[in-house]
Short mmCIF file of C-alpha atoms in Angstrom, two decimals:
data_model
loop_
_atom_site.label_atom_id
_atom_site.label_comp_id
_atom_site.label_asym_id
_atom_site.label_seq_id
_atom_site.Cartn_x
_atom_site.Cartn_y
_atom_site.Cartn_z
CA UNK A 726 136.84 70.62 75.37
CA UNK A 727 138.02 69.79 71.57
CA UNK A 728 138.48 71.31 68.43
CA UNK A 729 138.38 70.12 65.12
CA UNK A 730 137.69 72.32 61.88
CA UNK A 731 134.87 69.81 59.08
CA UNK A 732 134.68 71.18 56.10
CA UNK A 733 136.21 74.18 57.25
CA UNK A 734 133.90 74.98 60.00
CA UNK A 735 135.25 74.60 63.60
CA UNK A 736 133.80 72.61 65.89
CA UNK A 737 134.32 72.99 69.53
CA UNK A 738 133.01 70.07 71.98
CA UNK A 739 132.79 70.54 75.18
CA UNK A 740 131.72 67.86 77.83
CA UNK A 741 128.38 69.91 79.02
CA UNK A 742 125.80 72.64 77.40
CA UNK A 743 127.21 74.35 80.76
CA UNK A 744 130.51 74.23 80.02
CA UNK A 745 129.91 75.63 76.69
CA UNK A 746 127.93 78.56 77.87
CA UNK A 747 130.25 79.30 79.86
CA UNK A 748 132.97 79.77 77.37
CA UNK A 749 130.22 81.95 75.14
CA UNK A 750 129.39 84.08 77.78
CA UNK A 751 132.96 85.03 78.32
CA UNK A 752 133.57 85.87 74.45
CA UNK A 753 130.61 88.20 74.56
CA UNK A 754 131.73 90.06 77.97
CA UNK A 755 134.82 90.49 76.52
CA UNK A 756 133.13 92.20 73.44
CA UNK A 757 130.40 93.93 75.58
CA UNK A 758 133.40 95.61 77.83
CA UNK A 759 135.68 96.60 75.05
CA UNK A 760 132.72 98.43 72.77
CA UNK A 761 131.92 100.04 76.39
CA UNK A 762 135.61 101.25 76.64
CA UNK A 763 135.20 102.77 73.16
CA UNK A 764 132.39 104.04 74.41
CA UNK A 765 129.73 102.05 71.39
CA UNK A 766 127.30 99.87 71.51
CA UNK A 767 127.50 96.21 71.43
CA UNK A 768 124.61 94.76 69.16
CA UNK A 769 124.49 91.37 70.16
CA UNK A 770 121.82 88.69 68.07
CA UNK A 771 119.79 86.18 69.95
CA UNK A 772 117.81 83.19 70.36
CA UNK A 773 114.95 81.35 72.12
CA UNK A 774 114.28 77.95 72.77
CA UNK A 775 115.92 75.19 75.54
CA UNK A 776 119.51 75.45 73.75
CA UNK A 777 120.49 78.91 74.42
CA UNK A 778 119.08 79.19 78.56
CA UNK A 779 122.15 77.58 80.21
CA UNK A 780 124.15 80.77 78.36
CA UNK A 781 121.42 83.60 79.31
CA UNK A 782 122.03 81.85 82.99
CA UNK A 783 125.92 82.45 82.58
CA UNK A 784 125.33 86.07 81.62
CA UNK A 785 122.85 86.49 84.32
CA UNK A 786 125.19 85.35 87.03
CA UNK A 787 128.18 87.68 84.90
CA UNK A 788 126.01 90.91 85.49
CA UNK A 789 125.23 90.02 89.49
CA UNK A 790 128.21 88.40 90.52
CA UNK A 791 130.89 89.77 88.53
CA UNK A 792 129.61 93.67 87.39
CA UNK A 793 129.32 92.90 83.71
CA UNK A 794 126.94 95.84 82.79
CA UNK A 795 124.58 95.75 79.46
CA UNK A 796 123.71 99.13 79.53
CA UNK A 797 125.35 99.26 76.52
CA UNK A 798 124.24 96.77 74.47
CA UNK A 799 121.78 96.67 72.12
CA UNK A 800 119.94 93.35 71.22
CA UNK A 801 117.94 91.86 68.10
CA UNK A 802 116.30 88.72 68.67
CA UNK A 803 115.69 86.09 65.37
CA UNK A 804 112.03 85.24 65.67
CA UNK A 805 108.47 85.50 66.92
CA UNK A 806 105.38 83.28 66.84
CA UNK A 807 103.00 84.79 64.95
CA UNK A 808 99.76 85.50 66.54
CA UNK A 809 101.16 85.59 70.31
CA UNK A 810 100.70 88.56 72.26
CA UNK A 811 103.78 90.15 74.20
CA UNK A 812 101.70 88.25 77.46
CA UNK A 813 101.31 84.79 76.43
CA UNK A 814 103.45 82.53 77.96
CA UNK A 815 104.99 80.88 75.36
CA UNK A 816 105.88 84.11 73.38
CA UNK A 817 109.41 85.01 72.63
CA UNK A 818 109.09 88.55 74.15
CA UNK A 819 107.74 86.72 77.43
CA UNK A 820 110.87 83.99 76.93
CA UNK A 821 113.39 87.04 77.05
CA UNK A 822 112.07 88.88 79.49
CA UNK A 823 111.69 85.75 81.40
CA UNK A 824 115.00 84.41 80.88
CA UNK A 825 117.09 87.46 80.55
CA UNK A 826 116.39 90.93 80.51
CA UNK A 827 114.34 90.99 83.96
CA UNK A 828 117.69 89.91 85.26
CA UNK A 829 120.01 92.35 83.67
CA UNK A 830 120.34 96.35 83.49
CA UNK A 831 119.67 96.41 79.78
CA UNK A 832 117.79 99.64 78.67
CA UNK A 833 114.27 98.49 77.50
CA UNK A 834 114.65 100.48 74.53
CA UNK A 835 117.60 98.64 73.31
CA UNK A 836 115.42 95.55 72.49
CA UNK A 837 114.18 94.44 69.81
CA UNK A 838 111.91 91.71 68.71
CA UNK A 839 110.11 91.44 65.68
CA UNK A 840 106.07 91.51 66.93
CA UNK A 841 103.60 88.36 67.01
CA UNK A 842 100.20 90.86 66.65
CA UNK A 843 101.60 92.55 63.16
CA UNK A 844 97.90 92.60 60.96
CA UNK A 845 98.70 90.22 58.14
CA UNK A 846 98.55 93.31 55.45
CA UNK A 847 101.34 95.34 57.57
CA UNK A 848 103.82 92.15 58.24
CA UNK A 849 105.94 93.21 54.94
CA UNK A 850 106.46 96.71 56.35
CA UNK A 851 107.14 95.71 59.70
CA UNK A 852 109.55 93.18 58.32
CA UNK A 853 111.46 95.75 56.49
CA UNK A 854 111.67 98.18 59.48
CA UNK A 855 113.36 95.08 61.45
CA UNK A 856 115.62 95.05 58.70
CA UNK A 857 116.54 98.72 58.94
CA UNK A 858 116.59 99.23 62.49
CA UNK A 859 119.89 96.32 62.69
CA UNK A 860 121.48 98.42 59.85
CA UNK A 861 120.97 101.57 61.68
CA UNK A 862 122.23 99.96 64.60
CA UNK A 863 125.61 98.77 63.20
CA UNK A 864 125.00 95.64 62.23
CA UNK A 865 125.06 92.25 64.24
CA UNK A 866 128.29 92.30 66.18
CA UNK A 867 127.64 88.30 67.38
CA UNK A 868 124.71 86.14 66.66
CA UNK A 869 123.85 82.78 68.45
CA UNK A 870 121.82 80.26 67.10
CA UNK A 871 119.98 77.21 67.84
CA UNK A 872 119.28 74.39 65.25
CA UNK A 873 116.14 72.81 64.78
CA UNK A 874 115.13 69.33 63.79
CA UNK A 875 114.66 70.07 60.45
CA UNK A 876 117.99 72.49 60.64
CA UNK A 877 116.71 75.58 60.80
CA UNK A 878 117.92 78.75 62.34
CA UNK A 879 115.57 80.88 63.04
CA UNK A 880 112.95 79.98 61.74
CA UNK A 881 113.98 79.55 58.35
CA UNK A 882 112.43 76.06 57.20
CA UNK A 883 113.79 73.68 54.47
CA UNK A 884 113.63 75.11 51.25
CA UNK A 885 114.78 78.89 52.79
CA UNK A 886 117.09 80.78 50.39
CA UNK A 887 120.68 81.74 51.13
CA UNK A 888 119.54 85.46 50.16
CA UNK A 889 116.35 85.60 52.29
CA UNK A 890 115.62 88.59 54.70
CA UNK A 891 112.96 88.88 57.64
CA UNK A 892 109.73 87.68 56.19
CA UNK A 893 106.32 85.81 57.68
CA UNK A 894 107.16 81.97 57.71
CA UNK A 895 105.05 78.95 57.36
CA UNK A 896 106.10 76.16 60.05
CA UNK A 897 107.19 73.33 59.35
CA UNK A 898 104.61 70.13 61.07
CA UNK A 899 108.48 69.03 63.32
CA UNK A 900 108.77 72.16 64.33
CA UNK A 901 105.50 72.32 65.57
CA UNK A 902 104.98 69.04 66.89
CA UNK A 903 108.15 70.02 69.33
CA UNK A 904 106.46 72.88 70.44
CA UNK A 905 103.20 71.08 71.02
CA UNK A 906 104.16 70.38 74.52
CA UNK A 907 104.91 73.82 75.60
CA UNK A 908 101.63 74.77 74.26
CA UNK A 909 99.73 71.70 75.83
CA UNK A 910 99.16 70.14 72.48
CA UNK A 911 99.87 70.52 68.40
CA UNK A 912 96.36 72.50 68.14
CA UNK A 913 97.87 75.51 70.23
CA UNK A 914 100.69 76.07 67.85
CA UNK A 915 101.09 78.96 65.86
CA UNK A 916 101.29 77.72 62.28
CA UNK A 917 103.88 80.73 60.98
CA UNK A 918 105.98 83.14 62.56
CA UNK A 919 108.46 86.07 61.48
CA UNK A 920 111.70 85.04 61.17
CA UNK A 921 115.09 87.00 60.46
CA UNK A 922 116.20 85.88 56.79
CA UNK A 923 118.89 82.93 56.58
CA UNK A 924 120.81 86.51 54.52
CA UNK A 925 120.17 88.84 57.55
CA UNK A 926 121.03 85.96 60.33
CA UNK A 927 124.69 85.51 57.52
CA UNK A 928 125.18 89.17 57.52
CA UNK A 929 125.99 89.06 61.79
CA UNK A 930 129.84 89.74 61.86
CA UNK A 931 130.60 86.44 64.38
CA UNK A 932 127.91 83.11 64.81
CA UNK A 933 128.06 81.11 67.07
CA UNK A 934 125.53 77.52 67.04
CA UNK A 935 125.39 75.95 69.72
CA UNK A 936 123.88 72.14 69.67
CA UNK A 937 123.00 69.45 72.76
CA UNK A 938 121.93 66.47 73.01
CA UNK A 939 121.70 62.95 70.92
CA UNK A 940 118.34 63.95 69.73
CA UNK A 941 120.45 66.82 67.88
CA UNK A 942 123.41 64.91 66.48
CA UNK A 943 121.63 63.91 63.21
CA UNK A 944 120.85 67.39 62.37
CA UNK A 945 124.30 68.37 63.60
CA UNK A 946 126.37 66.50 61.22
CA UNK A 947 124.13 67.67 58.83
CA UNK A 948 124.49 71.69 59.37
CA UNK A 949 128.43 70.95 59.41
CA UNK A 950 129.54 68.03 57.40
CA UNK A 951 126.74 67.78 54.80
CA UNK A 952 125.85 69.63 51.63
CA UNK A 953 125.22 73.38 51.73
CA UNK A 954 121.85 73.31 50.71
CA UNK A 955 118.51 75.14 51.90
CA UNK A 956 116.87 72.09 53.13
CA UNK A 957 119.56 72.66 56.23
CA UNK A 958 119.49 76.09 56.47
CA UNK A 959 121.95 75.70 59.30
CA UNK A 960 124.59 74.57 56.61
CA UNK A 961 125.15 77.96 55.10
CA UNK A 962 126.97 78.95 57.91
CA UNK A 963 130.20 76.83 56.32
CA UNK A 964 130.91 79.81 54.15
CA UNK A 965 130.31 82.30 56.56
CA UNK A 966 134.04 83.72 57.42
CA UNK A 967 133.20 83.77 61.00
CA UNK A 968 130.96 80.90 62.21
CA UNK A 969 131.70 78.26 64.65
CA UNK A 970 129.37 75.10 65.98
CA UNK A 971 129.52 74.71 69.96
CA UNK A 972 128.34 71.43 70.68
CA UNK A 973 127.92 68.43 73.36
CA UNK A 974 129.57 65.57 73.34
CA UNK A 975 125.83 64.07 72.71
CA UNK A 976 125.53 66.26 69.66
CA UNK A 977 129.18 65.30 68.16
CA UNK A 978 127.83 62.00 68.22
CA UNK A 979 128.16 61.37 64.89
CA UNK A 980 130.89 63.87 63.84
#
């Protein structure tokens, strides 16, 4: 493991996605079991995709192995495909449930995902009550992120703005075409989603990205040593006060 702060956002490589989930998962039981000692909630942000499942594994084997309870902790995840029912395999809500919460003693009622069957007319509204139910909550203690090809997080494509809250999103064609597999081809992928705003995801109190592989080191020294810019969504979080990139020694490639 190294550090190195780039353009005054620190890096932290670590020689496998394991090892790094493994330091993440301790920073977050270390918050869950301190709010629990003040008796509060810990409101914790999260993510889908292949990047964050070797952490969910860590915190899975934390809670059976070593006590760590989540009965206090209250979750907001960043995105949804839009059109997926809670069912369908490649949902978000399935990914969770799949991937976490079936494997932990969180309370069903402390999660919250922002829903793939919204009628298009009722998305706005829905999108706002997202945005008020993390407000009411506290705010995001800790968010993790992935990072897209294109740089997003979430799913907030090129051309995003700093400012931006949850809101319906058109997908960008590389985002798709990397789902296309998961969904047995490109003509099976949703073609928007809902997304937490690039200003909601910048509100969470800590961030943490984390980043693996070569195929991500392009897009890596992008988010962190590039211009801040909304084509790279991911590179707003350089003035955040509180984010960090965990990354691979694949994905520090070109660092």
């Amino acid at each position: 493991m190294s550090d190195s702060t780039l353009n005054k956002t620190p890096v932290t490589v670590f020689e496998s996605p394991e090892a790094a989930a493994k330091a993440l998962a301790a920073e977050f039981a270390e918050l869950i079991k301190s709010r629990a000692a003040e008796g509060k909630t810990a409101v914790l942000g999260l993510a889908t995709g292949s990047t964050p499942l070797p952490f969910y594994a860590e915190l899975i084997r934390l809670h059976k192995e070593e006590g760590l309870s989540f009965a206090n902790v209250v979750t907001f995840n960043l995105d949804e495909y839009s059109g997926l029912p809670r069912e369908h395999k490649e949902s978000y809500w399935h990914f969770m449930h799949e991937n976490l919460f079936n494997h932990i003693d969180i309370p069903a009622e402390n999660v919250n995902l922002p829903s793939g069957t919204v009628a298009e007319a009722d998305v706005p509204a829905h999108c706002d009550e997202y945005e008020k139910a993390i407000v009411a909550a506290g705010g995001i203690d800790f968010q993790i992120l992935g990072i897209g090809r294109t740089g997003h997080i979430g799913f907030n494509e090129p051309g995003s703005p700093k400012d931006s809250r949850t809101r319906a999103i058109h997908l960008d064609e590389i985002t798709r075409q990397d789902a296309a597999p998961a969904f047995d081809g490109i003509d099976n992928v949703p073609t928007s989603a809902i997304t937490m705003g690039c200003g909601t995801i910048l509100d969470a109190k800590k961030i943490v990205l984390m980043s693996w592989g070569e195929k991500k080191a392009a897009i890596t020294k992008e988010a962190v040593q590039g211009p801040i810019s909304d084509q790279v969504s991911a590179s707003f979080l350089q003035e955040h006060p509180d984010a960090r990139f965990f990354v691979d020694t694949a994905a520090a490639s070109l660092l």
